[in-house]
Amino acid sequence: NLDAAGGSLPMCSCPFPGMNALLVAKPDAVFAYDPDEGNMSAMPLDGQKLLLEQFKSYFVVVTKDDATPSFTAGPSSMPKQTVTVVLAQKAMRFIAFGSQFTDVTHVVPAMRRIYLVSRGGADGNTVLFELREKPLTERLDVLVKKRMFEWAAEVALTSKAAPEVTAEIYRQHGDALFEKRAYDQALQIYSKTVELGLPLEPSYVVERYLDAQRIGHVAQYLKKLHEKEMAAPEHTALLLKCYTKLKDFTTLEEFLKTTPPQQYDHATAIEVLESAAYHGLAAEVAQKVGRFDDYVRISLEQFKNCSTTVEFLRSLSKAEAGRILLRMGRMLMRHAPKETIALVRHVTDGAAEDFQGPSIDELLPVFVDDPSQLEVFLRSVLLDEGCQLPHAKAESLFPTLLELLVKSHSIASDASEASRISADIMRLIRQYPSDAALANTLMVCQTYGFVDGFFYAAEKLHRHQLLMH
C-alpha cells in the first residue's frame, strides 16, 4: 500500500519486529505501517524528527523544535533536542522516558542499553549517555500507580512476569472497578485470571460478590472456573446453589446438559440437586456420569419406576447390576417381584470360568423380606426346566429350597395343593442323593413333619432304627 503523504527523512525509519511493522517518523507523529494493512497506528509527537531507532519493545525518537537554530558559535547555545523513549505494543503507546539533550548525533541500542552520543560537553566535547531499562517490577509499579492496569497487565504478560505478579495486577484492576460498583467490568477482569490460569484465589472473588449480594455474578464466575476445569467440589456445590437461589432452572439444566462431566464434582452435584428437590435432574446427572447406584436409588425412592429400573439394570454389566441389586434389590422385590426375579436370574446366569457376575448365594439377601418369592426363584433355578447350575453349586442351594417347600406344604390350604407340593419335594430330594444332602433332608423333614421325605432319607441312609419310632 502506498501512502500519499510521503515517506521520512534519512535515519527516521526503522523496522519494529514486536508489531511486525515499519516505523516512520514524520513531523506530526510516528506511524506504524503493516505490510498488508498499511498505516495501522500513530503516536503523536511534536517537533522535527532527526533520528528513530528501535530497542526491544521501545522506539527512540530524537526531535528538535523548528524554531531552534541548527548551529551557533557557543557550546551552551548548541541545538537542544528531545529524546523520547516510547513503549509500543499493539494495544498501547506509553512514553517511558523523555529528556532534553544537546546536539545528539547517534542513538545506539547495544548491550541491553540505549547509548546516546551528544556534543553537549564542555567546549563542545562529545559525551556518551547511557539509558537503562528499569527492572520489570519497577516498570509495573509505575503503571499500576498511574492506574494504567491494562497496560501493566500487557507488559507483565509479554515480559513473562511471574504468574503471581500478573494475577496481582488483575486483582487490583478488578478491585478498582468493584469499588466503583462497576460489577460487570470487574468480573471480566477477575475472570481473566481464570482464562489465563493465574493464581488468584477463587474464594477472594466469590466472597466479594457474595458480600455485595451479587449472586448472578458469583454464578458467572464459578461457571468460568468449571469451563477451565479449575473448580473444586465446593465450587460445584455453590454454583448449583446459586442457580437454585436464583430459581434459574433453565440455566441450571443447560449447565448440567452441556458441561462435560469432568468439569464438575459428580457427587456434590447430585447431592445439591436432591436437596433442592430437583430429583429429575439429579437422576439425569447420575445416569450421565455413571453413578448408577444413585440413579437407581433416586428412580426408586422418588419416582417408583420399578419396571423401568429393572430394564436399566439389565443394560449394565452383570457384575455392576448385581452390586446394585444387593443394595436396592429388596425395594425392587417389593414393588416388581416378577421382573426382579427375572433380573436376578439374568445376572447370575453364567457357568464359564471367567464369569464376572455375582453368584446366586450372594443375591439371596434380596429375598429376605419375601420368602415366597425366594421359593419361586429357587424353584426356577433348581426344579423348573431342569437345573442349569453345576451340581456342587445346586446342592449348596438345595437345603434352602427344601425348607421353603416343606414350610409351604405344612400350611397348604387344601389337599390338592399339599399333594402338588409333596410331589415337588420328593422330586427335589431324589435329585440330590449324596449323604450330606440326605442328612439335610432328614433334619428338615423331621423338623416340619414331612413324613414321606423323612422315611425316604432314613431308608437311603440305612438308618432303619428311625423308621421304628
XYZ file of C-alpha atoms in Angstrom, residues 87-429:
343
model
C 6.988 1.651 24.956
C 4.990 0.389 21.985
C 2.765 -2.671 21.743
C -0.288 -3.405 19.646
C -2.731 -2.004 22.183
C -0.599 0.613 23.933
C 1.797 3.527 23.494
C 3.452 4.820 26.647
C 6.189 7.433 26.988
C 8.681 5.680 29.244
C 11.347 8.406 29.169
C 11.775 11.947 27.880
C 14.556 14.457 28.378
C 16.429 17.234 26.592
C 19.986 16.735 25.321
C 22.415 18.857 23.376
C 23.160 18.051 19.755
C 22.508 14.287 19.732
C 24.380 12.719 16.832
C 23.787 8.998 17.374
C 21.372 6.654 19.144
C 22.903 3.194 19.634
C 20.914 0.277 21.160
C 23.528 -2.187 22.437
C 24.251 -4.492 25.369
C 20.685 -4.156 26.706
C 21.126 -0.412 26.948
C 20.461 2.686 24.885
C 23.523 4.855 24.278
C 23.241 8.489 23.213
C 26.178 10.325 21.617
C 25.965 14.061 22.257
C 28.241 17.039 21.651
C 26.987 18.685 24.777
C 30.147 18.513 26.881
C 32.373 21.395 27.881
C 33.782 23.176 24.872
C 31.569 21.032 22.674
C 33.233 17.740 23.624
C 31.425 14.520 22.789
C 29.590 12.891 25.692
C 28.193 9.330 25.894
C 24.949 8.914 27.844
C 23.595 5.548 28.938
C 19.878 4.831 29.409
C 18.987 1.664 31.318
C 15.628 -0.064 31.381
C 14.144 -0.231 34.878
C 13.594 -3.698 36.396
C 10.257 -5.236 35.486
C 8.796 -4.806 38.976
C 9.549 -1.074 38.923
C 8.060 -0.652 35.458
C 4.894 -2.433 36.558
C 4.689 -0.349 39.755
C 4.822 2.843 37.697
C 1.939 1.722 35.503
C -0.156 0.452 38.419
C 0.350 3.654 40.412
C -0.834 5.582 37.388
C -3.830 3.146 37.355
C -2.868 2.008 33.872
C -3.867 -1.545 34.791
C -4.472 -2.854 31.288
C -1.060 -1.682 30.124
C 0.572 -3.094 33.243
C -1.046 -6.474 32.595
C 0.058 -6.443 28.962
C 3.638 -5.628 29.934
C 3.588 -8.370 32.573
C 2.329 -10.942 30.072
C 4.692 -10.006 27.245
C 7.626 -9.834 29.667
C 6.750 -13.247 31.109
C 6.392 -11.953 34.646
C 5.716 -14.448 37.437
C 2.080 -15.603 37.394
C 1.571 -14.229 40.902
C 2.664 -10.768 39.735
C 0.261 -10.741 36.796
C -2.572 -12.084 38.945
C -1.997 -9.273 41.463
C -2.308 -6.668 38.698
C -5.625 -8.145 37.588
C -6.787 -8.272 41.203
C -6.024 -4.605 41.768
C -7.703 -3.697 38.488
C -10.788 -5.701 39.402
C -10.868 -4.177 42.880
C -10.686 -0.663 41.455
C -13.688 -1.361 39.231
C -15.532 -3.156 42.027
C -15.160 -0.146 44.331
C -16.817 1.951 41.622
C -19.677 -0.600 41.569
C -18.791 -1.491 38.001
C -19.559 -5.116 38.851
C -19.766 -6.423 35.288
C -16.452 -4.892 34.229
C -14.789 -6.048 37.441
C -15.979 -9.594 36.830
C -14.470 -9.541 33.337
C -11.099 -8.607 34.831
C -11.267 -11.194 37.624
C -12.266 -13.805 35.051
C -9.108 -13.152 33.034
C -7.118 -14.791 35.817
C -9.195 -17.913 35.250
C -8.795 -17.777 31.466
C -5.030 -17.395 31.806
C -4.701 -19.911 34.639
C -3.289 -17.313 37.035
C -3.167 -17.954 40.792
C -5.921 -15.694 42.111
C -7.764 -17.493 44.927
C -11.379 -18.019 43.726
C -12.728 -17.551 47.253
C -11.489 -13.941 47.162
C -13.687 -13.098 44.171
C -16.628 -15.184 45.373
C -16.683 -13.584 48.819
C -16.550 -10.060 47.370
C -19.631 -10.669 45.243
C -21.455 -12.596 47.953
C -20.908 -9.711 50.359
C -22.413 -7.415 47.740
C -25.299 -9.900 47.265
C -24.464 -10.264 43.570
C -25.486 -13.939 43.242
C -25.686 -13.780 39.459
C -22.077 -12.605 39.223
C -20.967 -15.391 41.564
C -22.650 -17.903 39.256
C -20.918 -16.444 36.182
C -17.505 -16.611 37.840
C -17.997 -20.167 39.098
C -19.189 -21.288 35.686
C -15.947 -19.927 34.223
C -13.985 -21.976 36.784
C -15.817 -25.102 35.633
C -15.213 -24.338 31.962
C -11.478 -24.160 32.641
C -11.600 -27.310 34.811
C -10.347 -25.336 37.823
C -13.392 -25.932 40.034
C -13.266 -27.805 43.336
C -16.276 -29.726 44.740
C -17.259 -26.753 46.892
C -17.366 -24.583 43.766
C -19.773 -27.025 42.118
C -21.992 -27.001 45.183
C -22.023 -23.203 45.364
C -22.706 -22.797 41.636
C -25.714 -25.094 41.739
C -26.967 -23.378 44.905
C -26.688 -20.037 43.111
C -28.824 -21.331 40.252
C -31.412 -22.721 42.641
C -31.375 -19.494 44.688
C -31.967 -17.525 41.502
C -34.688 -20.029 40.532
C -32.977 -20.217 37.165
C -33.949 -23.756 36.248
C -33.228 -23.227 32.544
C -29.623 -22.189 33.111
C -29.172 -24.926 35.693
C -30.447 -27.541 33.265
C -28.336 -26.147 30.420
C -25.200 -26.202 32.593
C -25.697 -29.842 33.531
C -26.525 -30.921 29.988
C -23.761 -29.054 28.178
C -20.916 -29.118 30.693
C -18.594 -32.116 30.253
C -18.754 -34.342 33.364
C -15.043 -33.937 34.074
C -15.600 -30.227 34.751
C -17.601 -30.673 37.966
C -17.784 -32.905 41.022
C -20.474 -35.533 40.406
C -21.372 -36.498 43.952
C -21.677 -32.863 45.002
C -23.911 -32.009 42.041
C -26.286 -34.889 42.784
C -26.432 -34.038 46.492
C -27.234 -30.355 45.862
C -29.881 -31.149 43.254
C -31.606 -33.601 45.564
C -31.558 -31.166 48.464
C -33.194 -28.579 46.202
C -35.845 -31.148 45.161
C -34.603 -31.263 41.545
C -34.855 -35.050 41.600
C -35.307 -35.440 37.853
C -32.124 -33.515 37.120
C -30.303 -35.414 39.856
C -31.268 -38.709 38.217
C -30.176 -37.446 34.789
C -26.795 -36.382 36.138
C -26.319 -39.691 37.970
C -27.029 -41.665 34.806
C -24.865 -39.372 32.650
C -21.786 -39.594 34.872
C -22.105 -43.311 35.573
C -23.183 -43.142 39.223
C -25.701 -45.899 38.647
C -26.270 -46.579 42.357
C -27.558 -43.029 42.771
C -29.612 -43.223 39.588
C -31.370 -46.400 40.723
C -31.886 -45.075 44.237
C -33.456 -41.809 43.017
C -35.596 -43.606 40.444
C -37.000 -45.922 43.089
C -37.314 -43.508 46.012
C -38.694 -40.533 44.121
C -40.422 -41.924 41.036
C -41.157 -45.575 41.898
C -40.066 -46.531 38.374
C -39.501 -50.169 39.272
C -40.074 -51.786 35.890
C -38.025 -49.122 34.116
C -35.259 -49.519 36.679
C -35.134 -53.265 36.166
C -34.747 -52.754 32.423
C -31.969 -50.242 33.074
C -30.123 -52.723 35.297
C -30.366 -55.301 32.529
C -28.383 -52.920 30.315
C -25.441 -52.872 32.733
C -22.740 -55.460 33.132
C -23.807 -58.396 35.279
C -21.229 -57.516 37.934
C -22.460 -53.908 38.127
C -26.126 -54.890 38.118
C -25.514 -57.491 40.827
C -23.714 -54.993 43.027
C -26.633 -52.547 42.764
C -29.153 -55.327 43.323
C -27.547 -56.121 46.671
C -28.289 -52.554 47.773
C -31.623 -51.854 46.116
C -32.975 -55.311 45.325
C -35.255 -55.557 48.375
C -37.163 -52.450 47.303
C -37.401 -53.751 43.750
C -38.657 -57.098 45.025
C -41.447 -55.410 46.989
C -42.740 -53.439 44.009
C -41.838 -55.544 40.947
C -41.194 -59.122 42.133
C -41.673 -60.879 38.801
C -39.312 -58.549 36.927
C -36.772 -58.638 39.759
C -36.666 -62.433 39.850
C -36.041 -62.462 36.107
C -33.263 -59.910 36.624
C -31.613 -61.988 39.352
C -31.658 -64.992 37.038
C -30.174 -62.834 34.272
C -27.244 -61.507 36.312
C -26.427 -64.929 37.823
C -26.709 -66.797 34.538
C -23.183 -67.865 33.656
C -21.185 -71.029 34.001
C -17.917 -70.093 32.316
C -14.780 -69.876 34.422
C -14.343 -66.184 33.544
C -17.914 -65.286 34.525
C -17.780 -61.928 36.317
C -21.327 -61.744 37.629
C -22.464 -62.437 41.212
C -23.333 -65.881 42.471
C -26.864 -66.829 43.497
C -25.721 -67.147 47.111
C -24.581 -63.516 47.068
C -28.007 -62.302 45.913
C -30.145 -64.307 48.350
C -30.408 -61.268 50.693
C -32.570 -59.618 48.011
C -35.337 -62.036 49.029
C -35.041 -61.607 52.796
C -38.372 -59.773 53.065
C -40.299 -62.187 50.864
C -39.603 -65.943 51.362
C -42.400 -66.852 48.938
C -40.554 -65.068 46.110
C -37.324 -66.776 47.149
C -39.160 -70.081 46.790
C -40.349 -69.085 43.315
C -36.832 -68.094 42.333
C -35.123 -71.241 43.641
C -37.817 -73.392 42.027
C -36.969 -71.739 38.705
C -33.287 -72.458 39.243
C -33.350 -75.993 40.691
C -36.624 -77.583 39.552
C -38.303 -75.887 36.605
C -36.956 -76.866 33.172
C -34.077 -78.731 34.778
C -31.203 -77.312 36.792
C -28.542 -75.480 34.768
C -26.148 -74.934 37.659
C -23.060 -77.029 38.391
C -24.068 -79.845 40.718
C -21.981 -78.637 43.669
C -23.492 -75.147 43.448
C -27.002 -76.516 43.091
C -26.548 -78.814 46.077
C -25.492 -75.850 48.237
C -28.857 -74.207 47.464
C -30.864 -77.398 47.921
C -31.394 -77.136 51.724
C -32.820 -73.618 51.389
C -35.389 -74.583 48.755
C -36.240 -77.813 50.602
C -37.014 -75.914 53.806
C -39.171 -73.387 51.912
C -41.145 -76.138 50.176
C -41.674 -78.143 53.355
C -42.905 -74.984 55.117
C -45.321 -74.314 52.254
C -46.539 -77.900 52.459
C -47.232 -77.517 56.171
C -49.527 -74.542 55.560
C -51.132 -75.709 52.309
C -54.714 -74.538 52.040
C -56.148 -77.798 50.680
C -55.264 -81.408 49.897
C -54.738 -80.745 46.197
C -52.123 -78.065 46.858
C -50.459 -80.210 49.518
C -50.248 -83.135 47.084
C -48.676 -80.959 44.370
C -46.090 -79.525 46.756
C -45.367 -83.000 48.141
C -44.586 -84.252 44.652
C -42.231 -81.327 44.075
C -40.458 -82.002 47.385
C -39.878 -85.660 46.577
C -38.648 -84.800 43.082
C -36.201 -82.319 44.588
C -34.977 -84.811 47.213
